[in-house]
Amino acid sequence: MPGVDVEDGRQASWPLNSFDIEIGSSHIDEEPQSVEASKPVPTSPPCSDRLRWIKASLGFSALQAASGIYFRRWKGAHVKHPARSKIYKAALAWLGCFLSILLVGGIFGWVDQQWSLPLMLASFGPTAALLYGSPKLPAAQPWNAMGGTVMSGLVGLLFRVLLGHKAWIARPLAVATSVGLLAVTASPFPPGAATALLMTTIAPQNTFPAQHCESGNCYNNAAAWCIFSTMEHSYLARLTGGCRILLANVMGQVAMVIVALLVNNLDADPAEGYPQRWL
């Protein structure tokens, strides 16, 4: 039967589905049905709604929102491009790069003859760009240049010795571990990753017998490098060759930091002194 408005006794517009209530009395004419009986029988969703039901069940809406945020980040933060460097600063950067690579290359022949240390390494290129092109960056400070080189070199040496016979996994492990270690120790130095990669990629030619350097894998007989994996050599051979590479890298970094101290402080601006910090 229809419900009755409590205030004026008029019929209400809503029906009472399961039982009626008498006005002015708490007596219930009809017992309510059980909860189980009142629940609707679950049915499978219609075919047209099934796809939406599956998407909602799997959290597709949240995934779409997250992916939208992720790909919007590809647009960039719209930060303005930095201003161009002044001419005299660019000239100082050029001078520093020129003198440092000239110095390292000049002593390369003598050191290689005395100790068979291949001093000219590819990692010195990005080091020069940091020390002289962006001397204020944290990665360009002396501790980062020398400490980052040593830490990355030791990581590369570790994987060189342990996994030198599996260079395909030693190289990515060395690079990834060195970058993580430099981040944890607050010593970011991008050329350090190059040092770790070099440690697991190249070896001094005279570390191994000549017959192991096959034709096509060596640049020439006079070169100090032979680019090949150390898969067939002993742990001791990998260790000695890696230590020589690391020593050469550290010597080159020290020479470049000395040049940075001499050249970067030629700037007339007192706020442009180098280094910003030592440790």
Coordinates of C-alpha atoms in Angstrom, one line a residue:
M1 CA 0.0 0.0 0.0
P2 CA 1.2 3.6 -0.5
G3 CA 2.9 5.4 2.4
V4 CA 1.2 8.1 4.5
D5 CA 2.8 11.5 5.3
V6 CA 3.4 11.6 9.0
E7 CA 2.5 15.3 9.5
D8 CA -0.8 15.8 7.7
G9 CA -2.0 12.3 7.0
R10 CA -2.0 12.7 3.2
Q11 CA -0.8 10.0 1.0
A12 CA 2.9 10.2 0.1
S13 CA 4.2 9.8 -3.3
W14 CA 6.6 6.9 -2.4
P15 CA 5.6 3.2 -2.1
L16 CA 6.6 1.0 0.8
N17 CA 8.0 -2.1 -0.9
S18 CA 8.2 -4.7 1.9
F19 CA 5.9 -3.6 4.7
D20 CA 3.5 -0.9 5.9
I21 CA 3.7 1.3 8.9
E22 CA 0.5 2.4 10.8
I23 CA 0.4 6.0 11.8
G24 CA 0.6 6.5 15.6
S25 CA 1.4 2.9 16.2
S26 CA 4.7 1.0 16.2
H27 CA 2.9 -2.2 15.1
I28 CA 4.4 -3.6 11.9
D29 CA 1.7 -5.3 9.8
E30 CA 4.1 -7.4 7.7
E31 CA 7.4 -8.9 8.7
P32 CA 10.3 -7.6 6.6
Q33 CA 11.8 -10.0 4.2
S34 CA 15.2 -11.5 4.9
V35 CA 18.3 -9.6 3.8
E36 CA 19.3 -12.5 1.5
A37 CA 15.9 -12.4 -0.2
S38 CA 16.0 -8.7 -0.7
K39 CA 19.4 -8.7 -2.4
P40 CA 19.2 -8.7 -6.2
V41 CA 20.4 -11.8 -7.9
P42 CA 23.8 -10.9 -9.5
T43 CA 23.8 -11.2 -13.3
S44 CA 26.6 -10.9 -15.8
P45 CA 26.9 -7.4 -17.3
P46 CA 25.4 -6.8 -20.7
C47 CA 27.7 -7.3 -23.7
S48 CA 27.7 -3.5 -24.3
D49 CA 28.9 -2.8 -20.8
R50 CA 31.3 -5.7 -20.4
L51 CA 34.3 -3.9 -21.7
R52 CA 33.7 -0.9 -19.3
W53 CA 33.3 -3.4 -16.5
I54 CA 36.6 -5.1 -17.3
K55 CA 38.4 -1.8 -17.5
A56 CA 37.1 -0.6 -14.2
S57 CA 38.0 -3.9 -12.6
L58 CA 41.6 -3.7 -13.8
G59 CA 42.1 -0.1 -12.8
F60 CA 42.4 1.1 -16.4
S61 CA 41.2 4.6 -15.5
A62 CA 44.1 5.1 -13.0
L63 CA 46.5 3.7 -15.6
Q64 CA 45.3 6.1 -18.2
A65 CA 45.7 9.0 -15.8
A66 CA 49.2 8.0 -14.8
S67 CA 50.3 7.4 -18.4
G68 CA 48.9 10.8 -19.4
I69 CA 50.9 12.5 -16.7
Y70 CA 54.0 10.5 -17.7
F71 CA 53.8 11.5 -21.4
R72 CA 53.0 15.1 -20.7
R73 CA 56.4 15.3 -18.9
W74 CA 58.0 14.7 -22.3
K75 CA 57.0 18.2 -23.3
G76 CA 59.5 19.6 -20.9
A77 CA 59.2 22.0 -18.0
H78 CA 59.5 25.0 -20.4
V79 CA 62.6 26.3 -18.7
K80 CA 64.2 29.1 -20.6
H81 CA 67.4 28.4 -22.5
P82 CA 70.4 29.7 -20.6
A83 CA 72.0 32.9 -21.8
R84 CA 75.0 32.7 -24.1
S85 CA 78.4 32.8 -22.5
K86 CA 80.5 36.0 -22.9
I87 CA 83.3 36.0 -25.4
Y88 CA 86.1 36.1 -22.9
K89 CA 84.6 33.2 -20.9
A90 CA 84.4 31.2 -24.1
A91 CA 88.1 32.1 -24.8
L92 CA 89.2 31.0 -21.3
A93 CA 87.3 27.7 -21.8
W94 CA 89.0 27.2 -25.2
L95 CA 92.4 28.0 -23.6
G96 CA 91.9 25.6 -20.7
C97 CA 90.8 22.7 -23.0
F98 CA 93.7 23.3 -25.4
L99 CA 96.4 23.5 -22.7
S100 CA 95.1 20.5 -20.7
I101 CA 94.8 18.1 -23.7
L102 CA 98.2 19.4 -24.9
L103 CA 99.7 18.7 -21.5
V104 CA 98.3 15.2 -21.2
G105 CA 99.2 14.4 -24.8
G106 CA 102.7 15.9 -24.4
I107 CA 103.6 13.6 -21.5
F108 CA 101.8 10.6 -23.1
G109 CA 104.8 9.4 -25.0
W110 CA 107.2 9.7 -22.2
V111 CA 105.0 8.0 -19.6
D112 CA 104.1 5.2 -22.1
Q113 CA 107.7 4.5 -22.8
Q114 CA 108.7 4.5 -19.1
W115 CA 105.8 2.6 -17.5
S116 CA 103.7 1.5 -20.5
L117 CA 100.8 3.6 -19.3
P118 CA 98.3 4.6 -22.0
L119 CA 97.6 8.1 -20.7
M120 CA 95.4 9.6 -23.6
L121 CA 91.9 8.4 -22.8
A122 CA 88.6 9.4 -24.3
S123 CA 87.2 10.3 -20.9
F124 CA 89.5 13.4 -20.8
G125 CA 87.3 15.0 -23.5
P126 CA 84.1 15.4 -21.4
T127 CA 86.3 16.2 -18.3
A128 CA 87.8 19.2 -20.2
A129 CA 84.3 20.3 -21.2
L130 CA 83.2 20.3 -17.5
L131 CA 86.3 21.8 -15.9
Y132 CA 86.7 24.7 -18.4
G133 CA 83.3 25.1 -20.0
S134 CA 81.2 24.9 -16.8
P135 CA 83.5 25.4 -13.8
K136 CA 80.7 26.3 -11.4
L137 CA 78.9 23.0 -11.8
P138 CA 79.2 20.5 -8.8
A139 CA 80.6 17.9 -11.2
A140 CA 83.5 20.3 -12.2
Q141 CA 85.0 20.6 -8.8
P142 CA 88.3 18.9 -8.0
W143 CA 86.8 16.3 -5.6
N144 CA 84.3 15.2 -8.2
A145 CA 87.0 15.0 -10.9
M146 CA 89.5 13.0 -8.9
G147 CA 87.3 11.2 -6.4
G148 CA 84.7 10.4 -9.1
T149 CA 87.4 9.0 -11.3
V150 CA 88.9 6.8 -8.6
M151 CA 85.5 5.4 -7.4
S152 CA 84.3 4.7 -11.0
G153 CA 87.7 3.2 -11.9
L154 CA 87.6 0.9 -8.9
V155 CA 84.1 -0.2 -9.8
G156 CA 85.2 -0.9 -13.3
L157 CA 88.2 -2.8 -12.1
L158 CA 86.1 -5.0 -9.9
F159 CA 83.8 -6.0 -12.7
R160 CA 86.8 -6.3 -15.1
V161 CA 88.4 -8.9 -12.8
L162 CA 85.3 -10.8 -11.8
L163 CA 83.4 -10.7 -15.1
G164 CA 86.1 -10.0 -17.6
H165 CA 85.3 -13.2 -19.4
K166 CA 81.7 -12.0 -19.8
A167 CA 82.2 -8.5 -21.1
W168 CA 78.6 -8.2 -22.3
I169 CA 77.3 -8.1 -18.7
A170 CA 80.4 -6.6 -17.1
R171 CA 80.1 -3.3 -19.1
P172 CA 76.5 -2.4 -18.2
L173 CA 77.0 -3.5 -14.6
A174 CA 80.2 -1.3 -14.3
V175 CA 78.5 1.8 -15.7
A176 CA 75.3 1.5 -13.8
T177 CA 77.1 0.7 -10.5
S178 CA 79.5 3.6 -10.9
V179 CA 76.7 6.1 -11.6
G180 CA 74.7 4.9 -8.6
L181 CA 77.8 5.1 -6.3
L182 CA 78.6 8.6 -7.4
A183 CA 75.0 9.6 -6.8
V184 CA 74.9 8.1 -3.3
T185 CA 78.2 9.8 -2.3
A186 CA 77.1 13.2 -3.8
S187 CA 80.0 13.1 -6.2
P188 CA 78.4 13.4 -9.7
F189 CA 81.0 13.1 -12.4
P190 CA 79.7 12.0 -15.9
P191 CA 83.2 11.1 -17.3
G192 CA 83.4 8.6 -14.4
A193 CA 80.9 6.4 -16.2
A194 CA 83.2 6.5 -19.2
T195 CA 86.1 5.4 -17.0
A196 CA 84.1 2.5 -15.7
L197 CA 83.2 1.5 -19.3
L198 CA 86.8 1.8 -20.5
M199 CA 87.9 -0.4 -17.6
T200 CA 85.7 -3.3 -18.9
T201 CA 86.3 -2.7 -22.6
I202 CA 89.9 -2.0 -23.4
A203 CA 93.3 -3.4 -22.3
P204 CA 96.9 -2.4 -22.9
Q205 CA 98.2 -4.4 -25.8
N206 CA 101.4 -5.4 -24.1
T207 CA 99.5 -6.9 -21.1
F208 CA 98.9 -10.0 -23.1
P209 CA 100.9 -12.1 -25.6
A210 CA 100.9 -10.8 -29.1
Q211 CA 99.1 -13.9 -30.5
H212 CA 96.0 -13.0 -28.5
C213 CA 95.5 -9.8 -30.5
E214 CA 94.1 -11.1 -33.7
S215 CA 94.1 -9.3 -37.0
G216 CA 91.4 -6.7 -37.3
N217 CA 91.0 -6.2 -33.6
C218 CA 94.1 -4.0 -33.0
Y219 CA 94.7 -0.6 -34.5
N220 CA 98.4 -1.3 -35.2
N221 CA 101.4 -3.0 -33.5
A222 CA 102.7 0.3 -32.1
A223 CA 99.5 1.3 -30.5
A224 CA 99.1 0.9 -26.7
W225 CA 95.6 -0.3 -27.0
C226 CA 93.9 -3.4 -28.2
I227 CA 90.1 -3.3 -28.1
F228 CA 88.9 -6.8 -27.2
S229 CA 87.4 -8.6 -24.3
T230 CA 89.6 -10.2 -21.8
M231 CA 87.7 -13.5 -21.8
E232 CA 90.6 -15.9 -22.2
H233 CA 93.0 -14.3 -19.6
S234 CA 93.6 -14.9 -16.0
Y235 CA 92.4 -12.8 -13.1
L236 CA 95.9 -11.5 -12.5
A237 CA 96.2 -10.3 -16.1
R238 CA 92.9 -8.5 -15.9
L239 CA 93.9 -6.9 -12.5
T240 CA 97.3 -5.7 -13.7
G241 CA 96.0 -4.3 -16.9
G242 CA 93.1 -2.6 -15.1
C243 CA 95.4 -1.0 -12.5
R244 CA 97.5 0.5 -15.2
I245 CA 94.5 2.0 -17.0
L246 CA 93.2 3.4 -13.7
L247 CA 96.6 4.9 -12.8
A248 CA 96.8 6.6 -16.2
N249 CA 93.3 8.0 -15.8
V250 CA 94.1 9.4 -12.3
M251 CA 97.3 11.0 -13.5
G252 CA 95.5 12.7 -16.4
Q253 CA 92.7 14.0 -14.1
V254 CA 95.3 15.5 -11.7
A255 CA 97.0 17.3 -14.6
M256 CA 93.7 18.7 -15.9
V257 CA 92.7 20.0 -12.5
I258 CA 96.1 21.8 -12.2
V259 CA 95.4 23.5 -15.5
A260 CA 91.9 24.4 -14.4
L261 CA 93.4 26.1 -11.3
L262 CA 95.7 28.1 -13.5
V263 CA 93.3 29.1 -16.3
N264 CA 89.9 29.4 -14.6
N265 CA 91.2 32.0 -12.1
L266 CA 92.3 34.3 -14.9
D267 CA 88.7 35.7 -14.9
A268 CA 88.6 39.3 -13.6
D269 CA 85.3 38.7 -11.9
P270 CA 86.1 37.8 -8.2
A271 CA 82.9 35.7 -8.0
E272 CA 84.2 33.4 -10.8
G273 CA 87.0 31.8 -8.7
Y274 CA 87.8 28.1 -9.1
P275 CA 87.2 25.8 -7.3
Q276 CA 83.9 26.5 -5.6
R277 CA 84.9 23.9 -3.0
W278 CA 87.5 21.2 -2.6
L279 CA 85.5 18.6 -0.8

